[in-house]
Short mmCIF file of C-alpha atoms and ligand atoms in Angstrom, two decimals:
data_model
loop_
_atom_site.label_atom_id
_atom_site.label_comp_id
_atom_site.label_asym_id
_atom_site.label_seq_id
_atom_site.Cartn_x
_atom_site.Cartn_y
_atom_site.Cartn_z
CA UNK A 37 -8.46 17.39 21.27
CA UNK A 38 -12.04 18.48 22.21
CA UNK A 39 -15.01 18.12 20.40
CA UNK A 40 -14.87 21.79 19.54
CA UNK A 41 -11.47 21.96 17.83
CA UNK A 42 -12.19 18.73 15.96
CA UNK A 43 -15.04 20.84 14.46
CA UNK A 44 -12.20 23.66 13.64
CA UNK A 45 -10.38 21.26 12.03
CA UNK A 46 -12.29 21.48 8.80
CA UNK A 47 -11.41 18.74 6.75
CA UNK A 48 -9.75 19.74 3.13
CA UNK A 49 -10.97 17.90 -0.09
CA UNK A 50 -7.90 18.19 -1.65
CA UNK A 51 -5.68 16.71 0.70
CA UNK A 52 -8.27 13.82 0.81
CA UNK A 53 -8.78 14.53 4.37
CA UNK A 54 -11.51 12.30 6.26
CA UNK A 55 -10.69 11.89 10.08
CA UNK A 56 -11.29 8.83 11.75
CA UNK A 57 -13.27 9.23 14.48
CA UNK A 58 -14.18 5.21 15.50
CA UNK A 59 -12.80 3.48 18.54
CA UNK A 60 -13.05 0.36 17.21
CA UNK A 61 -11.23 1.37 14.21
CA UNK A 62 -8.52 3.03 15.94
CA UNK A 63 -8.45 -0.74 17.73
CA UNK A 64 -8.35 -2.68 14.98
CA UNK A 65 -5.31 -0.90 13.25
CA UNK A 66 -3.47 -0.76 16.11
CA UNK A 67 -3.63 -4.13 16.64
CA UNK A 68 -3.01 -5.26 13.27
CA UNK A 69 0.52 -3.31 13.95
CA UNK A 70 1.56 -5.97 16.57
CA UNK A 71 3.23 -3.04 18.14
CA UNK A 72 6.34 -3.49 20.37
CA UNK A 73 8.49 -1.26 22.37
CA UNK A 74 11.35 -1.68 20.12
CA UNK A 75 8.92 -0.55 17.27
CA UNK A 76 10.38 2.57 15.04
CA UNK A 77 7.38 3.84 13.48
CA UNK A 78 6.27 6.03 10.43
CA UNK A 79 2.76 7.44 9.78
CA UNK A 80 1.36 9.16 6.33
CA UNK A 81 -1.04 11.55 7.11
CA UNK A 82 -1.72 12.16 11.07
CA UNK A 83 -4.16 14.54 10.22
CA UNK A 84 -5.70 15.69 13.31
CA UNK A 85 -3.49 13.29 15.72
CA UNK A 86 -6.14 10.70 16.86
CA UNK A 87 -4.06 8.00 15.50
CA UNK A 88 -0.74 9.56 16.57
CA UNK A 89 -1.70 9.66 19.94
CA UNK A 90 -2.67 6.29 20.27
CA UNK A 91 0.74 4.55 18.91
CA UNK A 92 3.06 7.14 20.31
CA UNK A 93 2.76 5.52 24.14
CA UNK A 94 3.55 2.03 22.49
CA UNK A 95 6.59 3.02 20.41
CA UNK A 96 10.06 3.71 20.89
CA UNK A 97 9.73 6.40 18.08
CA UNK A 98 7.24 7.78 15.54
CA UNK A 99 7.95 9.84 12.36
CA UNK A 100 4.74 11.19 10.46
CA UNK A 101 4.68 13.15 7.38
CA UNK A 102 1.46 15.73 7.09
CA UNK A 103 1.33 17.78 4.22
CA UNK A 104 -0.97 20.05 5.52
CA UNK A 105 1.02 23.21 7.10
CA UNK A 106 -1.93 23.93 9.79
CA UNK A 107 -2.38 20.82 10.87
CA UNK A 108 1.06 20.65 11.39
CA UNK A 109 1.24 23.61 13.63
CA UNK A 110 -1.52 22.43 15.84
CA UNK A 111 0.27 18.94 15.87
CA UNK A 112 3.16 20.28 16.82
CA UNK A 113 1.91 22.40 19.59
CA UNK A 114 0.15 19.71 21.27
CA UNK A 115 2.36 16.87 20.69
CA UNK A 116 5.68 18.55 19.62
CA UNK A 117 7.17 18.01 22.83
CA UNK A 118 7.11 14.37 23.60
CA UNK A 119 10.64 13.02 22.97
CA UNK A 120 9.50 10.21 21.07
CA UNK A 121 7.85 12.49 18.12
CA UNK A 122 8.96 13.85 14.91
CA UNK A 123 6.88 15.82 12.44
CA UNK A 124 7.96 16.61 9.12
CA UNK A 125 6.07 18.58 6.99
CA UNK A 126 5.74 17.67 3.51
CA UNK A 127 4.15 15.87 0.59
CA UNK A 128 5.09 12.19 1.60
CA UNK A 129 5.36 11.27 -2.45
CA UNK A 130 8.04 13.99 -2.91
CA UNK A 131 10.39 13.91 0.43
CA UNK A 132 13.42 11.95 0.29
CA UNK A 133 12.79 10.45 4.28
CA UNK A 134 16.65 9.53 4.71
CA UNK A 135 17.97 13.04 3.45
CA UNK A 136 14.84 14.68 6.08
CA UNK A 137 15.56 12.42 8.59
CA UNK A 138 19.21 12.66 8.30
CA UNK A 139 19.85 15.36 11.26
CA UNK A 140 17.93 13.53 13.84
CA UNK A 141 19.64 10.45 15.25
CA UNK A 142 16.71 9.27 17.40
CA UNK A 143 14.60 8.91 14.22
CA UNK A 144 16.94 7.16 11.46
CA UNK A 145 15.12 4.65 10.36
CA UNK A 146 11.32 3.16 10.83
CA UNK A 147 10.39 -0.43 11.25
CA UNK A 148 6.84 -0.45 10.89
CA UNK A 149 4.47 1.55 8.86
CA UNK A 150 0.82 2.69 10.15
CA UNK A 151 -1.43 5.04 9.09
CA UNK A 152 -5.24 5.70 7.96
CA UNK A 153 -3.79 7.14 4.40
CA UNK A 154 -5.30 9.79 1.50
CA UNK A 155 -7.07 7.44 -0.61
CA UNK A 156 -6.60 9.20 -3.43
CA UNK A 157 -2.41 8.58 -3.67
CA UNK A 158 -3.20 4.92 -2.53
CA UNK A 159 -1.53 3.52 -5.38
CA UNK A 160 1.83 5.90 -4.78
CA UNK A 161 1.79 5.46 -1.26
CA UNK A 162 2.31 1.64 -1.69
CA UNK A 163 4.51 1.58 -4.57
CA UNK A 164 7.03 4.40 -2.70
CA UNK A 165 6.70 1.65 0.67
CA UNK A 166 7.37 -1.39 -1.13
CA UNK A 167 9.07 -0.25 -4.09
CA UNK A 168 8.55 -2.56 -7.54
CA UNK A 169 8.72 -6.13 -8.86
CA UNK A 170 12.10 -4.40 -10.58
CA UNK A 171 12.98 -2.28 -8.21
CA UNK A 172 11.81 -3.35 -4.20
CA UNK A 173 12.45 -1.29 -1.76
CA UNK A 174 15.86 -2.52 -0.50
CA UNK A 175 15.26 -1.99 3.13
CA UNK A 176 12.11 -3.01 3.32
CA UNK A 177 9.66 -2.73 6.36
CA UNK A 178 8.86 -5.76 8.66
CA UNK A 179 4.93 -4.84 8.34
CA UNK A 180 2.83 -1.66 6.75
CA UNK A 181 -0.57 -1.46 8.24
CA UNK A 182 -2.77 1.03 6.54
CA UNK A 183 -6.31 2.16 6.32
CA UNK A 184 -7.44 2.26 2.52
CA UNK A 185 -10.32 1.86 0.71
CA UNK A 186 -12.12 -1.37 0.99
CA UNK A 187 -11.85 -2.05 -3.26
CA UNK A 188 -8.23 -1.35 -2.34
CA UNK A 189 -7.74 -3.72 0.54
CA UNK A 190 -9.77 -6.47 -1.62
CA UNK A 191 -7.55 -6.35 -4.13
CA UNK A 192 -4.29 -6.49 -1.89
CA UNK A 193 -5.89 -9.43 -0.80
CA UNK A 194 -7.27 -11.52 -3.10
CA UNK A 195 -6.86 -14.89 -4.24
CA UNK A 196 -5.98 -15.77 -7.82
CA UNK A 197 -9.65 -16.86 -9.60
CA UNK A 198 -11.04 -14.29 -7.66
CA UNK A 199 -13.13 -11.24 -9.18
CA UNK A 200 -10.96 -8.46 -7.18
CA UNK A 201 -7.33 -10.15 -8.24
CA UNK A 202 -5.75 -8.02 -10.44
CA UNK A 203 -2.47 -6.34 -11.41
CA UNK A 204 -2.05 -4.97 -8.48
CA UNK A 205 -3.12 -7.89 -6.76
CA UNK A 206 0.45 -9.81 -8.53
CA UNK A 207 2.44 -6.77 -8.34
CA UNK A 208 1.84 -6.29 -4.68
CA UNK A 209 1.59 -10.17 -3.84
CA UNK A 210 4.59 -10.31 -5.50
CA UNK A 211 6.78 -7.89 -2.97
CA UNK A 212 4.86 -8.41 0.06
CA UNK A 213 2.45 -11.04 1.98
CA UNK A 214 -0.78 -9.22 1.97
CA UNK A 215 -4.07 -9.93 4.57
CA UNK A 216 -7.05 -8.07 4.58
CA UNK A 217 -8.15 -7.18 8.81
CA UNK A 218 -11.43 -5.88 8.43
CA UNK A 219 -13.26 -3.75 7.01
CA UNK A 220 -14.23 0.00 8.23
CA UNK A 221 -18.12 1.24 7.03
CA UNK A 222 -18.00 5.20 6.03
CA UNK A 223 -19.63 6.44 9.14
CA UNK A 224 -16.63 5.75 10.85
CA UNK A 225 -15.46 8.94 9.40
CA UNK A 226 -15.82 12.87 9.31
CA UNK A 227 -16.86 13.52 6.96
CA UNK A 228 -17.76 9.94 5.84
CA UNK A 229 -16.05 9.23 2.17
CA UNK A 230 -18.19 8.31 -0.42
CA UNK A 231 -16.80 4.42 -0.10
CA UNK A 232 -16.46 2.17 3.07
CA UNK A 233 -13.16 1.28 3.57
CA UNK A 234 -10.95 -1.55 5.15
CA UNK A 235 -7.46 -2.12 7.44
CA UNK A 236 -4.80 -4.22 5.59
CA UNK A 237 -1.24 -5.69 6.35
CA UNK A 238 1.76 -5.99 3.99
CA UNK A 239 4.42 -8.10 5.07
CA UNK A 240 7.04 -7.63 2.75
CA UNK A 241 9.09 -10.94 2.00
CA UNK A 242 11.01 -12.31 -0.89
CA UNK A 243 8.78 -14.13 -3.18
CA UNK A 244 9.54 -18.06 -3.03
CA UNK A 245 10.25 -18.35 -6.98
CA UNK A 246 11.91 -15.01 -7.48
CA UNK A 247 11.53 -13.80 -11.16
CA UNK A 248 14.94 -14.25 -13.45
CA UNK A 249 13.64 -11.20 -15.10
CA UNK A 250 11.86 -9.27 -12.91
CA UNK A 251 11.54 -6.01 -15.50
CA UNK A 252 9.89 -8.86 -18.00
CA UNK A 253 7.22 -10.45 -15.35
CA UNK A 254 6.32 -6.48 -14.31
CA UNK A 255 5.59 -5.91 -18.50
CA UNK A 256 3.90 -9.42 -18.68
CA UNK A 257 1.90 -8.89 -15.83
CA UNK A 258 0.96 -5.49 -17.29
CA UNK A 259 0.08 -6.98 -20.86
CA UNK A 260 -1.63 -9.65 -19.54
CA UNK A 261 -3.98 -7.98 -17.67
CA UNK A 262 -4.16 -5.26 -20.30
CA UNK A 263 -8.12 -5.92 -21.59
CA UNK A 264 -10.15 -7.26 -18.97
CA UNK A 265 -12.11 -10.45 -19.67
CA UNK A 266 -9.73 -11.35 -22.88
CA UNK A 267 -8.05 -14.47 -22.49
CA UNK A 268 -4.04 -14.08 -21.75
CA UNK A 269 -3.28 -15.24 -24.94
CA UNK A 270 -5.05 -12.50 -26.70
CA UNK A 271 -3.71 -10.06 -24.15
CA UNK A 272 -0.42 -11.85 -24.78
CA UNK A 273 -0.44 -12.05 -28.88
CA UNK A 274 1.85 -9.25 -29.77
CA UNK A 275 4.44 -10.29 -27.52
CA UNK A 276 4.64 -14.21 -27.87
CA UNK A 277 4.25 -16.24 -30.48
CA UNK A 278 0.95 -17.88 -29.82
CA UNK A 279 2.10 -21.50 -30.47
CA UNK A 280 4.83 -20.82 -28.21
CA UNK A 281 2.30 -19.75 -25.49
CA UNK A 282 0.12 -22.34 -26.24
CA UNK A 283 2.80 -24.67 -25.44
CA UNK A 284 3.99 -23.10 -22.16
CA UNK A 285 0.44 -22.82 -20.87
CA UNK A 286 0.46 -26.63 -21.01
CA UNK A 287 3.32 -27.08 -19.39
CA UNK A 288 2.11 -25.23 -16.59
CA UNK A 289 -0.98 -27.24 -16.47
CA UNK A 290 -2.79 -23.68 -17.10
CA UNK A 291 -6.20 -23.45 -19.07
CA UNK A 292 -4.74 -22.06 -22.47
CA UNK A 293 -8.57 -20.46 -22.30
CA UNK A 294 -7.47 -18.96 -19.08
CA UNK A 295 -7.94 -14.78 -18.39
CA UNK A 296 -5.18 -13.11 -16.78
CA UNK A 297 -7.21 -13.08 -13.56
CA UNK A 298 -7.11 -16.70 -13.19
CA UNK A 299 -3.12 -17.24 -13.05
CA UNK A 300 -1.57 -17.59 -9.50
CA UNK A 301 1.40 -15.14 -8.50
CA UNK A 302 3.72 -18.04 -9.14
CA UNK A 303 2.13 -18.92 -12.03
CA UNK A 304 2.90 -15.52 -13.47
CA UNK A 305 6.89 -16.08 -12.35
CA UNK A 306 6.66 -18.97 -13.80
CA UNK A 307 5.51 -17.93 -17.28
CA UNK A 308 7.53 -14.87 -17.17
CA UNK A 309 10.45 -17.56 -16.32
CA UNK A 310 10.08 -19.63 -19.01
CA UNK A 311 9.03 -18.00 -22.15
CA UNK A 312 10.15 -17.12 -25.22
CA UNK A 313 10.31 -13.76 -26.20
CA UNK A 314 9.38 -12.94 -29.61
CA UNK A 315 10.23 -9.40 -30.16
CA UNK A 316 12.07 -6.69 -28.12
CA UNK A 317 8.72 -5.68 -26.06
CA UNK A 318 9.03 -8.08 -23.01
N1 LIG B 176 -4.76 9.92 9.97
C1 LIG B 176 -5.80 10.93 10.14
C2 LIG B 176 -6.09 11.70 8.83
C3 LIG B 176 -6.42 10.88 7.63
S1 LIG B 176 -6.88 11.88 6.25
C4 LIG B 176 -7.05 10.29 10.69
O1 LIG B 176 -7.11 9.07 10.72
O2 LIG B 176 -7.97 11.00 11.08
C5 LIG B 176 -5.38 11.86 5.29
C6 LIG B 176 -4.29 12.76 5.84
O3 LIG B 176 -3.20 12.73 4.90
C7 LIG B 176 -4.68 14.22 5.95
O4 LIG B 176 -4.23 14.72 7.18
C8 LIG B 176 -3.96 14.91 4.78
O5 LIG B 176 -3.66 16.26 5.02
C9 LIG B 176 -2.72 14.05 4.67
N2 LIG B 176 -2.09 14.07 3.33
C10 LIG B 176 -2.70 14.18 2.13
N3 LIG B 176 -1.81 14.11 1.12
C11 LIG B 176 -0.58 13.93 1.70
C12 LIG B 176 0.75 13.81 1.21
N4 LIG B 176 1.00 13.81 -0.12
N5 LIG B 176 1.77 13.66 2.09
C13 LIG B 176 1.53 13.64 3.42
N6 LIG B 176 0.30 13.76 3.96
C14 LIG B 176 -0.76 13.91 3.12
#
């Protein structure tokens, strides 16, 4: 695309459009992917193309889902014709992919996920990738690279103790083996969002200590890190009987002063595991 029609391409707020216009951004996600020949890919969001046309010489397919209907045309007219590509049109949240991709044999199913994503569905856009601690995505991807914003990509990767592990830090850890690349400053964007932002990689995997229970450690998890700075047994009192917790927390060899934010991912299997329940609301 030249520099003119980049400038046509007016970006639209409420798609959360920002294109990427850095090199060494563009690098760093694409080799994050690990990208191989065999590779049967699906992007969220090409946008204008520029990451599209980098992965679609190093694939053996690519599917990407743009929701915007005149980006779409000019996708399709400049890179409708390589065999390799598929565009579907659509809000990525809503499609059913299987059903869409149904008629098109050369694009059944992806392997690999990358994409520089709307930041403001972040949160779907995971959850609809990797599914739930109840309900994972039964077929899930061997790696999802994605461009988010850098809170975002913190959090995904964060170590238990740390200030950024949170919920979503345990429900994500949980389904998938997270590692934050690097992290992209605002100005590598047009127009720059207000945030700087940052490449991750899930690795989906089952956990080592699966949960018995896993609709009981999503609630716990939820509870638990219900009011921030509270210890977990005050986040915890309604559910189980604080003797009881008091008890389990020393069997674990956890801090019974300790805040959700402090407890491990299989620390929180663990305690989900093992406890109690003292009413119907775990
Ligand atoms: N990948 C491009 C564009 C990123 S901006 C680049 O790096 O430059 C995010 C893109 O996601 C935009 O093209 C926007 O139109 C698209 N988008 C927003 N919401 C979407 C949705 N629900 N489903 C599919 N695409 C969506």
């Amino acid at each position: 695309m030249t520099e003119r029609e980049f400038q046509k391409a007016q970006p639209r707020k409420q798609f959360a459009q920002h294109w990427l216009k850095s090199e060494k951004a563009l690098n760093e996600i694409v080799r994050a992917a690990e990208l191989q020949p065999t590779d049967d890919v699906l992007e969220i969001g090409p946008g204008t193309g520029i990451l599209t046309r980098r992965l679609l010489p190093l694939v053996q397919s690519l599917v990407a889902v743009e929701i915007d209907r005149d980006l779409c045309d000019r996708l399709t007219k400049e890179l409708g014709r390589r065999e390799n590509f598929l565009l579907v049109q659509g809000d990525f949240l809503e499609l059913d992919l299987p059903s869409v991709l149904a008629p098109f044999p050369a694009f059944q199913k992806q392997n690999k996920v990358v994409a520089n994503i709307p930041y403001n569905i972040t949160g779907p856009i995971i959850e609809k990738l990797l599914g739930t601690i109840a309900n994972p995505n039964p077929e899930p991807y061997d790696s999802i690279v994605l461009l988010v914003q850098k809170e975002v990509a913190q959090r995904l990767g964060a170590k238990a103790g740390s200030k950024a592990f949170g919920a979503l830090s345990v429900r994500v850890q949980y389904l998938a083996e997270c590692e934050f690349i690097c992290t992209v400053p605002a100005g590598a964007f047009y127009p720059p969002p207000k945030v700087d932002s940052a490449v991750v990689r899930l690795v989906p995997r089952q956990f080592e200590t699966p949960a018995k229970d896993p609709r009981r450690l999503e609630t716990l998890v939820k509870l638990g890190f219900g009011a921030k700075r509270k210890m977990l047994r005050n986040n915890l009192q309604s559910v189980i009987e604080r003797d009881h917790l008091s008890e389990l927390l020393e069997k674990l060899e956890i801090n019974p002063q300790a805040r959700a934010e402090e407890l491990s991912v299989s620390q929180w299997v663990t305690l989900a595991n093992e406890l109690q329940v003292l009413n119907n609301e775990l």
